[in-house]
Amino acid sequence: MEEMTQFTWGLVNDTYKMDLILVHPPHLIALACIYIASVYKDKDGTSWFEELRVDLNVVKNIAVEILDFYENRTSISEEKYMLL
């Protein structure tokens, strides 16, 4: 569980480099990070999200935005490396 917590905190910290906070409430960004970590660590958190009465589709959409950030960041880093 500690590894998942660390992974989630890493995601949360990285969201400070994004403009998500201008569009989404902080609690939904945090839940999206938890969702990504639970999928990555192969943990089923569906019942937990249902218990919170949160729209899982909204959480998933925010999660996609976070993952898109990483994808774009990786491609930019690769392009910089190619220029060297």
PDB file of N, CA and C in Angstrom:
ATOM      1  N   MET A   1       0.827  -1.197   0.000  1.00  0.00           N
ATOM      2  CA  MET A   1       0.000   0.000   0.000  1.00  0.00           C
ATOM      3  C   MET A   1       0.872   1.262   0.000  1.00  0.00           C
ATOM      4  N   GLU A   2       2.015   1.199   0.684  1.00  0.00           N
ATOM      5  CA  GLU A   2       2.884   2.369   0.754  1.00  0.00           C
ATOM      6  C   GLU A   2       3.417   2.743  -0.629  1.00  0.00           C
ATOM      7  N   GLU A   3       3.698   1.736  -1.449  1.00  0.00           N
ATOM      8  CA  GLU A   3       4.187   1.993  -2.802  1.00  0.00           C
ATOM      9  C   GLU A   3       3.122   2.720  -3.631  1.00  0.00           C
ATOM     10  N   MET A   4       1.865   2.313  -3.464  1.00  0.00           N
ATOM     11  CA  MET A   4       0.773   2.975  -4.178  1.00  0.00           C
ATOM     12  C   MET A   4       0.603   4.411  -3.688  1.00  0.00           C
ATOM     13  N   THR A   5       0.765   4.611  -2.397  1.00  0.00           N
ATOM     14  CA  THR A   5       0.667   5.961  -1.833  1.00  0.00           C
ATOM     15  C   THR A   5       1.759   6.861  -2.401  1.00  0.00           C
ATOM     16  N   GLN A   6       2.979   6.360  -2.457  1.00  0.00           N
ATOM     17  CA  GLN A   6       4.094   7.130  -3.020  1.00  0.00           C
ATOM     18  C   GLN A   6       3.842   7.464  -4.486  1.00  0.00           C
ATOM     19  N   PHE A   7       3.351   6.481  -5.235  1.00  0.00           N
ATOM     20  CA  PHE A   7       3.053   6.685  -6.648  1.00  0.00           C
ATOM     21  C   PHE A   7       1.987   7.773  -6.811  1.00  0.00           C
ATOM     22  N   THR A   8       0.951   7.708  -5.974  1.00  0.00           N
ATOM     23  CA  THR A   8      -0.125   8.701  -6.031  1.00  0.00           C
ATOM     24  C   THR A   8       0.405  10.094  -5.711  1.00  0.00           C
ATOM     25  N   TRP A   9       1.239  10.212  -4.681  1.00  0.00           N
ATOM     26  CA  TRP A   9       1.806  11.513  -4.319  1.00  0.00           C
ATOM     27  C   TRP A   9       2.659  12.072  -5.454  1.00  0.00           C
ATOM     28  N   GLY A  10       3.381  11.209  -6.126  1.00  0.00           N
ATOM     29  CA  GLY A  10       4.169  11.651  -7.279  1.00  0.00           C
ATOM     30  C   GLY A  10       3.287  12.240  -8.363  1.00  0.00           C
ATOM     31  N   LEU A  11       2.163  11.584  -8.617  1.00  0.00           N
ATOM     32  CA  LEU A  11       1.211  12.102  -9.602  1.00  0.00           C
ATOM     33  C   LEU A  11       0.651  13.452  -9.165  1.00  0.00           C
ATOM     34  N   VAL A  12       0.257  13.525  -7.896  1.00  0.00           N
ATOM     35  CA  VAL A  12      -0.297  14.782  -7.372  1.00  0.00           C
ATOM     36  C   VAL A  12       0.720  15.908  -7.516  1.00  0.00           C
ATOM     37  N   ASN A  13       1.957  15.654  -7.161  1.00  0.00           N
ATOM     38  CA  ASN A  13       2.999  16.680  -7.288  1.00  0.00           C
ATOM     39  C   ASN A  13       3.174  17.122  -8.731  1.00  0.00           C
ATOM     40  N   ASP A  14       3.102  16.191  -9.661  1.00  0.00           N
ATOM     41  CA  ASP A  14       3.255  16.544 -11.071  1.00  0.00           C
ATOM     42  C   ASP A  14       2.090  17.375 -11.601  1.00  0.00           C
ATOM     43  N   THR A  15       0.916  17.257 -10.979  1.00  0.00           N
ATOM     44  CA  THR A  15      -0.226  18.049 -11.458  1.00  0.00           C
ATOM     45  C   THR A  15      -0.017  19.545 -11.232  1.00  0.00           C
ATOM     46  N   TYR A  16       0.928  19.902 -10.368  1.00  0.00           N
ATOM     47  CA  TYR A  16       1.227  21.321 -10.174  1.00  0.00           C
ATOM     48  C   TYR A  16       1.874  21.935 -11.414  1.00  0.00           C
ATOM     49  N   LYS A  17       2.365  21.096 -12.317  1.00  0.00           N
ATOM     50  CA  LYS A  17       2.965  21.573 -13.561  1.00  0.00           C
ATOM     51  C   LYS A  17       1.926  21.707 -14.671  1.00  0.00           C
ATOM     52  N   MET A  18       0.685  21.402 -14.349  1.00  0.00           N
ATOM     53  CA  MET A  18      -0.400  21.413 -15.333  1.00  0.00           C
ATOM     54  C   MET A  18      -1.395  22.514 -14.987  1.00  0.00           C
ATOM     55  N   ASP A  19      -2.305  22.768 -15.903  1.00  0.00           N
ATOM     56  CA  ASP A  19      -3.329  23.780 -15.643  1.00  0.00           C
ATOM     57  C   ASP A  19      -4.644  23.161 -15.156  1.00  0.00           C
ATOM     58  N   LEU A  20      -4.594  21.941 -14.693  1.00  0.00           N
ATOM     59  CA  LEU A  20      -5.803  21.243 -14.247  1.00  0.00           C
ATOM     60  C   LEU A  20      -6.540  21.993 -13.152  1.00  0.00           C
ATOM     61  N   ILE A  21      -5.793  22.604 -12.250  1.00  0.00           N
ATOM     62  CA  ILE A  21      -6.402  23.289 -11.110  1.00  0.00           C
ATOM     63  C   ILE A  21      -7.274  24.464 -11.554  1.00  0.00           C
ATOM     64  N   LEU A  22      -7.037  24.954 -12.757  1.00  0.00           N
ATOM     65  CA  LEU A  22      -7.853  26.042 -13.294  1.00  0.00           C
ATOM     66  C   LEU A  22      -9.185  25.540 -13.833  1.00  0.00           C
ATOM     67  N   VAL A  23      -9.267  24.245 -14.061  1.00  0.00           N
ATOM     68  CA  VAL A  23     -10.453  23.676 -14.698  1.00  0.00           C
ATOM     69  C   VAL A  23     -11.233  22.742 -13.766  1.00  0.00           C
ATOM     70  N   HIS A  24     -10.520  22.030 -12.897  1.00  0.00           N
ATOM     71  CA  HIS A  24     -11.147  21.007 -12.062  1.00  0.00           C
ATOM     72  C   HIS A  24     -10.891  21.276 -10.582  1.00  0.00           C
ATOM     73  N   PRO A  25     -11.848  20.915  -9.729  1.00  0.00           N
ATOM     74  CA  PRO A  25     -11.639  21.064  -8.283  1.00  0.00           C
ATOM     75  C   PRO A  25     -10.514  20.144  -7.790  1.00  0.00           C
ATOM     76  N   PRO A  26      -9.790  20.588  -6.776  1.00  0.00           N
ATOM     77  CA  PRO A  26      -8.656  19.806  -6.266  1.00  0.00           C
ATOM     78  C   PRO A  26      -9.012  18.382  -5.852  1.00  0.00           C
ATOM     79  N   HIS A  27     -10.192  18.199  -5.257  1.00  0.00           N
ATOM     80  CA  HIS A  27     -10.537  16.845  -4.807  1.00  0.00           C
ATOM     81  C   HIS A  27     -10.707  15.883  -5.981  1.00  0.00           C
ATOM     82  N   LEU A  28     -11.158  16.376  -7.126  1.00  0.00           N
ATOM     83  CA  LEU A  28     -11.299  15.505  -8.294  1.00  0.00           C
ATOM     84  C   LEU A  28      -9.940  15.186  -8.915  1.00  0.00           C
ATOM     85  N   ILE A  29      -9.026  16.141  -8.869  1.00  0.00           N
ATOM     86  CA  ILE A  29      -7.663  15.885  -9.356  1.00  0.00           C
ATOM     87  C   ILE A  29      -7.007  14.818  -8.480  1.00  0.00           C
ATOM     88  N   ALA A  30      -7.186  14.939  -7.171  1.00  0.00           N
ATOM     89  CA  ALA A  30      -6.631  13.944  -6.246  1.00  0.00           C
ATOM     90  C   ALA A  30      -7.232  12.567  -6.507  1.00  0.00           C
ATOM     91  N   LEU A  31      -8.534  12.519  -6.734  1.00  0.00           N
ATOM     92  CA  LEU A  31      -9.180  11.237  -7.019  1.00  0.00           C
ATOM     93  C   LEU A  31      -8.701  10.650  -8.342  1.00  0.00           C
ATOM     94  N   ALA A  32      -8.438  11.497  -9.320  1.00  0.00           N
ATOM     95  CA  ALA A  32      -7.911  11.015 -10.600  1.00  0.00           C
ATOM     96  C   ALA A  32      -6.525  10.405 -10.404  1.00  0.00           C
ATOM     97  N   CYS A  33      -5.723  11.011  -9.551  1.00  0.00           N
ATOM     98  CA  CYS A  33      -4.392  10.461  -9.254  1.00  0.00           C
ATOM     99  C   CYS A  33      -4.510   9.114  -8.551  1.00  0.00           C
ATOM    100  N   ILE A  34      -5.441   9.010  -7.621  1.00  0.00           N
ATOM    101  CA  ILE A  34      -5.683   7.738  -6.938  1.00  0.00           C
ATOM    102  C   ILE A  34      -6.168   6.696  -7.941  1.00  0.00           C
ATOM    103  N   TYR A  35      -7.030   7.115  -8.857  1.00  0.00           N
ATOM    104  CA  TYR A  35      -7.538   6.196  -9.878  1.00  0.00           C
ATOM    105  C   TYR A  35      -6.398   5.665 -10.754  1.00  0.00           C
ATOM    106  N   ILE A  36      -5.532   6.563 -11.222  1.00  0.00           N
ATOM    107  CA  ILE A  36      -4.397   6.139 -12.056  1.00  0.00           C
ATOM    108  C   ILE A  36      -3.526   5.147 -11.292  1.00  0.00           C
ATOM    109  N   ALA A  37      -3.225   5.465 -10.042  1.00  0.00           N
ATOM    110  CA  ALA A  37      -2.379   4.580  -9.232  1.00  0.00           C
ATOM    111  C   ALA A  37      -3.042   3.224  -9.024  1.00  0.00           C
ATOM    112  N   SER A  38      -4.350   3.217  -8.796  1.00  0.00           N
ATOM    113  CA  SER A  38      -5.033   1.941  -8.568  1.00  0.00           C
ATOM    114  C   SER A  38      -5.053   1.085  -9.831  1.00  0.00           C
ATOM    115  N   VAL A  39      -5.207   1.711 -10.985  1.00  0.00           N
ATOM    116  CA  VAL A  39      -5.162   0.955 -12.243  1.00  0.00           C
ATOM    117  C   VAL A  39      -3.746   0.445 -12.487  1.00  0.00           C
ATOM    118  N   TYR A  40      -2.767   1.317 -12.269  1.00  0.00           N
ATOM    119  CA  TYR A  40      -1.368   0.947 -12.491  1.00  0.00           C
ATOM    120  C   TYR A  40      -0.935  -0.202 -11.574  1.00  0.00           C
ATOM    121  N   LYS A  41      -1.389  -0.156 -10.339  1.00  0.00           N
ATOM    122  CA  LYS A  41      -1.017  -1.189  -9.362  1.00  0.00           C
ATOM    123  C   LYS A  41      -2.000  -2.363  -9.355  1.00  0.00           C
ATOM    124  N   ASP A  42      -2.933  -2.359 -10.303  1.00  0.00           N
ATOM    125  CA  ASP A  42      -3.902  -3.437 -10.483  1.00  0.00           C
ATOM    126  C   ASP A  42      -4.770  -3.654  -9.245  1.00  0.00           C
ATOM    127  N   LYS A  43      -5.249  -2.553  -8.679  1.00  0.00           N
ATOM    128  CA  LYS A  43      -6.160  -2.601  -7.536  1.00  0.00           C
ATOM    129  C   LYS A  43      -7.531  -2.130  -8.012  1.00  0.00           C
ATOM    130  N   ASP A  44      -8.576  -2.832  -7.611  1.00  0.00           N
ATOM    131  CA  ASP A  44      -9.927  -2.442  -8.005  1.00  0.00           C
ATOM    132  C   ASP A  44     -10.498  -1.472  -6.976  1.00  0.00           C
ATOM    133  N   GLY A  45     -10.641  -0.219  -7.381  1.00  0.00           N
ATOM    134  CA  GLY A  45     -11.159   0.802  -6.479  1.00  0.00           C
ATOM    135  C   GLY A  45     -12.561   1.243  -6.823  1.00  0.00           C
ATOM    136  N   THR A  46     -13.244   0.486  -7.682  1.00  0.00           N
ATOM    137  CA  THR A  46     -14.574   0.882  -8.147  1.00  0.00           C
ATOM    138  C   THR A  46     -15.539   1.082  -6.992  1.00  0.00           C
ATOM    139  N   SER A  47     -15.577   0.140  -6.073  1.00  0.00           N
ATOM    140  CA  SER A  47     -16.514   0.256  -4.948  1.00  0.00           C
ATOM    141  C   SER A  47     -16.167   1.451  -4.066  1.00  0.00           C
ATOM    142  N   TRP A  48     -14.875   1.741  -3.956  1.00  0.00           N
ATOM    143  CA  TRP A  48     -14.446   2.887  -3.152  1.00  0.00           C
ATOM    144  C   TRP A  48     -14.951   4.188  -3.772  1.00  0.00           C
ATOM    145  N   PHE A  49     -14.843   4.309  -5.089  1.00  0.00           N
ATOM    146  CA  PHE A  49     -15.333   5.506  -5.768  1.00  0.00           C
ATOM    147  C   PHE A  49     -16.856   5.594  -5.685  1.00  0.00           C
ATOM    148  N   GLU A  50     -17.540   4.461  -5.765  1.00  0.00           N
ATOM    149  CA  GLU A  50     -18.997   4.455  -5.622  1.00  0.00           C
ATOM    150  C   GLU A  50     -19.400   4.913  -4.228  1.00  0.00           C
ATOM    151  N   GLU A  51     -18.645   4.488  -3.235  1.00  0.00           N
ATOM    152  CA  GLU A  51     -18.919   4.882  -1.848  1.00  0.00           C
ATOM    153  C   GLU A  51     -18.791   6.396  -1.681  1.00  0.00           C
ATOM    154  N   LEU A  52     -17.882   6.999  -2.410  1.00  0.00           N
ATOM    155  CA  LEU A  52     -17.682   8.450  -2.347  1.00  0.00           C
ATOM    156  C   LEU A  52     -18.743   9.216  -3.133  1.00  0.00           C
ATOM    157  N   ARG A  53     -19.526   8.480  -3.916  1.00  0.00           N
ATOM    158  CA  ARG A  53     -20.576   9.073  -4.757  1.00  0.00           C
ATOM    159  C   ARG A  53     -20.007  10.119  -5.707  1.00  0.00           C
ATOM    160  N   VAL A  54     -18.932   9.741  -6.345  1.00  0.00           N
ATOM    161  CA  VAL A  54     -18.291  10.622  -7.309  1.00  0.00           C
ATOM    162  C   VAL A  54     -18.533  10.039  -8.700  1.00  0.00           C
ATOM    163  N   ASP A  55     -18.684  10.920  -9.681  1.00  0.00           N
ATOM    164  CA  ASP A  55     -18.887  10.480 -11.058  1.00  0.00           C
ATOM    165  C   ASP A  55     -17.563   9.938 -11.593  1.00  0.00           C
ATOM    166  N   LEU A  56     -17.485   8.633 -11.749  1.00  0.00           N
ATOM    167  CA  LEU A  56     -16.242   7.993 -12.171  1.00  0.00           C
ATOM    168  C   LEU A  56     -15.833   8.431 -13.572  1.00  0.00           C
ATOM    169  N   ASN A  57     -16.798   8.790 -14.412  1.00  0.00           N
ATOM    170  CA  ASN A  57     -16.458   9.270 -15.758  1.00  0.00           C
ATOM    171  C   ASN A  57     -15.677  10.578 -15.704  1.00  0.00           C
ATOM    172  N   VAL A  58     -16.044  11.455 -14.782  1.00  0.00           N
ATOM    173  CA  VAL A  58     -15.314  12.718 -14.617  1.00  0.00           C
ATOM    174  C   VAL A  58     -13.892  12.426 -14.144  1.00  0.00           C
ATOM    175  N   VAL A  59     -13.767  11.533 -13.181  1.00  0.00           N
ATOM    176  CA  VAL A  59     -12.448  11.154 -12.659  1.00  0.00           C
ATOM    177  C   VAL A  59     -11.593  10.554 -13.774  1.00  0.00           C
ATOM    178  N   LYS A  60     -12.182   9.694 -14.582  1.00  0.00           N
ATOM    179  CA  LYS A  60     -11.443   9.074 -15.689  1.00  0.00           C
ATOM    180  C   LYS A  60     -11.001  10.115 -16.715  1.00  0.00           C
ATOM    181  N   ASN A  61     -11.860  11.090 -17.003  1.00  0.00           N
ATOM    182  CA  ASN A  61     -11.487  12.146 -17.957  1.00  0.00           C
ATOM    183  C   ASN A  61     -10.300  12.963 -17.453  1.00  0.00           C
ATOM    184  N   ILE A  62     -10.296  13.273 -16.174  1.00  0.00           N
ATOM    185  CA  ILE A  62      -9.168  14.004 -15.595  1.00  0.00           C
ATOM    186  C   ILE A  62      -7.918  13.129 -15.633  1.00  0.00           C
ATOM    187  N   ALA A  63      -8.088  11.847 -15.367  1.00  0.00           N
ATOM    188  CA  ALA A  63      -6.956  10.915 -15.422  1.00  0.00           C
ATOM    189  C   ALA A  63      -6.347  10.891 -16.825  1.00  0.00           C
ATOM    190  N   VAL A  64      -7.183  10.927 -17.839  1.00  0.00           N
ATOM    191  CA  VAL A  64      -6.689  10.950 -19.221  1.00  0.00           C
ATOM    192  C   VAL A  64      -5.892  12.226 -19.474  1.00  0.00           C
ATOM    193  N   GLU A  65      -6.364  13.352 -18.936  1.00  0.00           N
ATOM    194  CA  GLU A  65      -5.624  14.613 -19.092  1.00  0.00           C
ATOM    195  C   GLU A  65      -4.241  14.513 -18.444  1.00  0.00           C
ATOM    196  N   ILE A  66      -4.178  13.892 -17.282  1.00  0.00           N
ATOM    197  CA  ILE A  66      -2.894  13.727 -16.591  1.00  0.00           C
ATOM    198  C   ILE A  66      -1.966  12.838 -17.413  1.00  0.00           C
ATOM    199  N   LEU A  67      -2.492  11.737 -17.905  1.00  0.00           N
ATOM    200  CA  LEU A  67      -1.675  10.819 -18.706  1.00  0.00           C
ATOM    201  C   LEU A  67      -1.235  11.462 -20.013  1.00  0.00           C
ATOM    202  N   ASP A  68      -2.091  12.302 -20.597  1.00  0.00           N
ATOM    203  CA  ASP A  68      -1.709  13.036 -21.813  1.00  0.00           C
ATOM    204  C   ASP A  68      -0.522  13.952 -21.543  1.00  0.00           C
ATOM    205  N   PHE A  69      -0.503  14.558 -20.365  1.00  0.00           N
ATOM    206  CA  PHE A  69       0.616  15.415 -19.984  1.00  0.00           C
ATOM    207  C   PHE A  69       1.926  14.632 -20.020  1.00  0.00           C
ATOM    208  N   TYR A  70       1.911  13.439 -19.435  1.00  0.00           N
ATOM    209  CA  TYR A  70       3.118  12.606 -19.429  1.00  0.00           C
ATOM    210  C   TYR A  70       3.517  12.200 -20.842  1.00  0.00           C
ATOM    211  N   GLU A  71       2.531  11.868 -21.661  1.00  0.00           N
ATOM    212  CA  GLU A  71       2.823  11.461 -23.035  1.00  0.00           C
ATOM    213  C   GLU A  71       3.457  12.609 -23.813  1.00  0.00           C
ATOM    214  N   ASN A  72       2.898  13.803 -23.682  1.00  0.00           N
ATOM    215  CA  ASN A  72       3.449  14.972 -24.377  1.00  0.00           C
ATOM    216  C   ASN A  72       4.836  15.315 -23.858  1.00  0.00           C
ATOM    217  N   ARG A  73       5.015  15.209 -22.572  1.00  0.00           N
ATOM    218  CA  ARG A  73       6.307  15.520 -21.951  1.00  0.00           C
ATOM    219  C   ARG A  73       7.388  14.556 -22.438  1.00  0.00           C
ATOM    220  N   THR A  74       7.033  13.290 -22.572  1.00  0.00           N
ATOM    221  CA  THR A  74       7.980  12.282 -23.045  1.00  0.00           C
ATOM    222  C   THR A  74       8.377  12.549 -24.488  1.00  0.00           C
ATOM    223  N   SER A  75       7.408  12.883 -25.325  1.00  0.00           N
ATOM    224  CA  SER A  75       7.726  13.120 -26.737  1.00  0.00           C
ATOM    225  C   SER A  75       8.582  14.372 -26.906  1.00  0.00           C
ATOM    226  N   ILE A  76       8.361  15.383 -26.079  1.00  0.00           N
ATOM    227  CA  ILE A  76       9.182  16.596 -26.140  1.00  0.00           C
ATOM    228  C   ILE A  76      10.615  16.265 -25.719  1.00  0.00           C
ATOM    229  N   SER A  77      10.777  15.469 -24.668  1.00  0.00           N
ATOM    230  CA  SER A  77      12.115  15.076 -24.211  1.00  0.00           C
ATOM    231  C   SER A  77      12.845  14.276 -25.282  1.00  0.00           C
ATOM    232  N   GLU A  78      12.124  13.401 -25.961  1.00  0.00           N
ATOM    233  CA  GLU A  78      12.734  12.605 -27.024  1.00  0.00           C
ATOM    234  C   GLU A  78      13.174  13.497 -28.184  1.00  0.00           C
ATOM    235  N   GLU A  79      12.364  14.507 -28.512  1.00  0.00           N
ATOM    236  CA  GLU A  79      12.725  15.427 -29.593  1.00  0.00           C
ATOM    237  C   GLU A  79      13.983  16.217 -29.233  1.00  0.00           C
ATOM    238  N   LYS A  80      14.084  16.662 -27.987  1.00  0.00           N
ATOM    239  CA  LYS A  80      15.275  17.393 -27.544  1.00  0.00           C
ATOM    240  C   LYS A  80      16.506  16.500 -27.634  1.00  0.00           C
ATOM    241  N   TYR A  81      16.355  15.251 -27.257  1.00  0.00           N
ATOM    242  CA  TYR A  81      17.468  14.306 -27.305  1.00  0.00           C
ATOM    243  C   TYR A  81      17.924  14.098 -28.746  1.00  0.00           C
ATOM    244  N   MET A  82      16.985  14.050 -29.673  1.00  0.00           N
ATOM    245  CA  MET A  82      17.313  13.836 -31.086  1.00  0.00           C
ATOM    246  C   MET A  82      18.107  15.016 -31.646  1.00  0.00           C
ATOM    247  N   LEU A  83      17.887  16.216 -31.101  1.00  0.00           N
ATOM    248  CA  LEU A  83      18.588  17.401 -31.584  1.00  0.00           C
ATOM    249  C   LEU A  83      20.048  17.419 -31.148  1.00  0.00           C
ATOM    250  N   LEU A  84      20.372  16.677 -30.103  1.00  0.00           N
ATOM    251  CA  LEU A  84      21.749  16.670 -29.586  1.00  0.00           C
ATOM    252  C   LEU A  84      22.649  15.876 -30.419  1.00  0.00           C
TER     253      LEU A  84
END
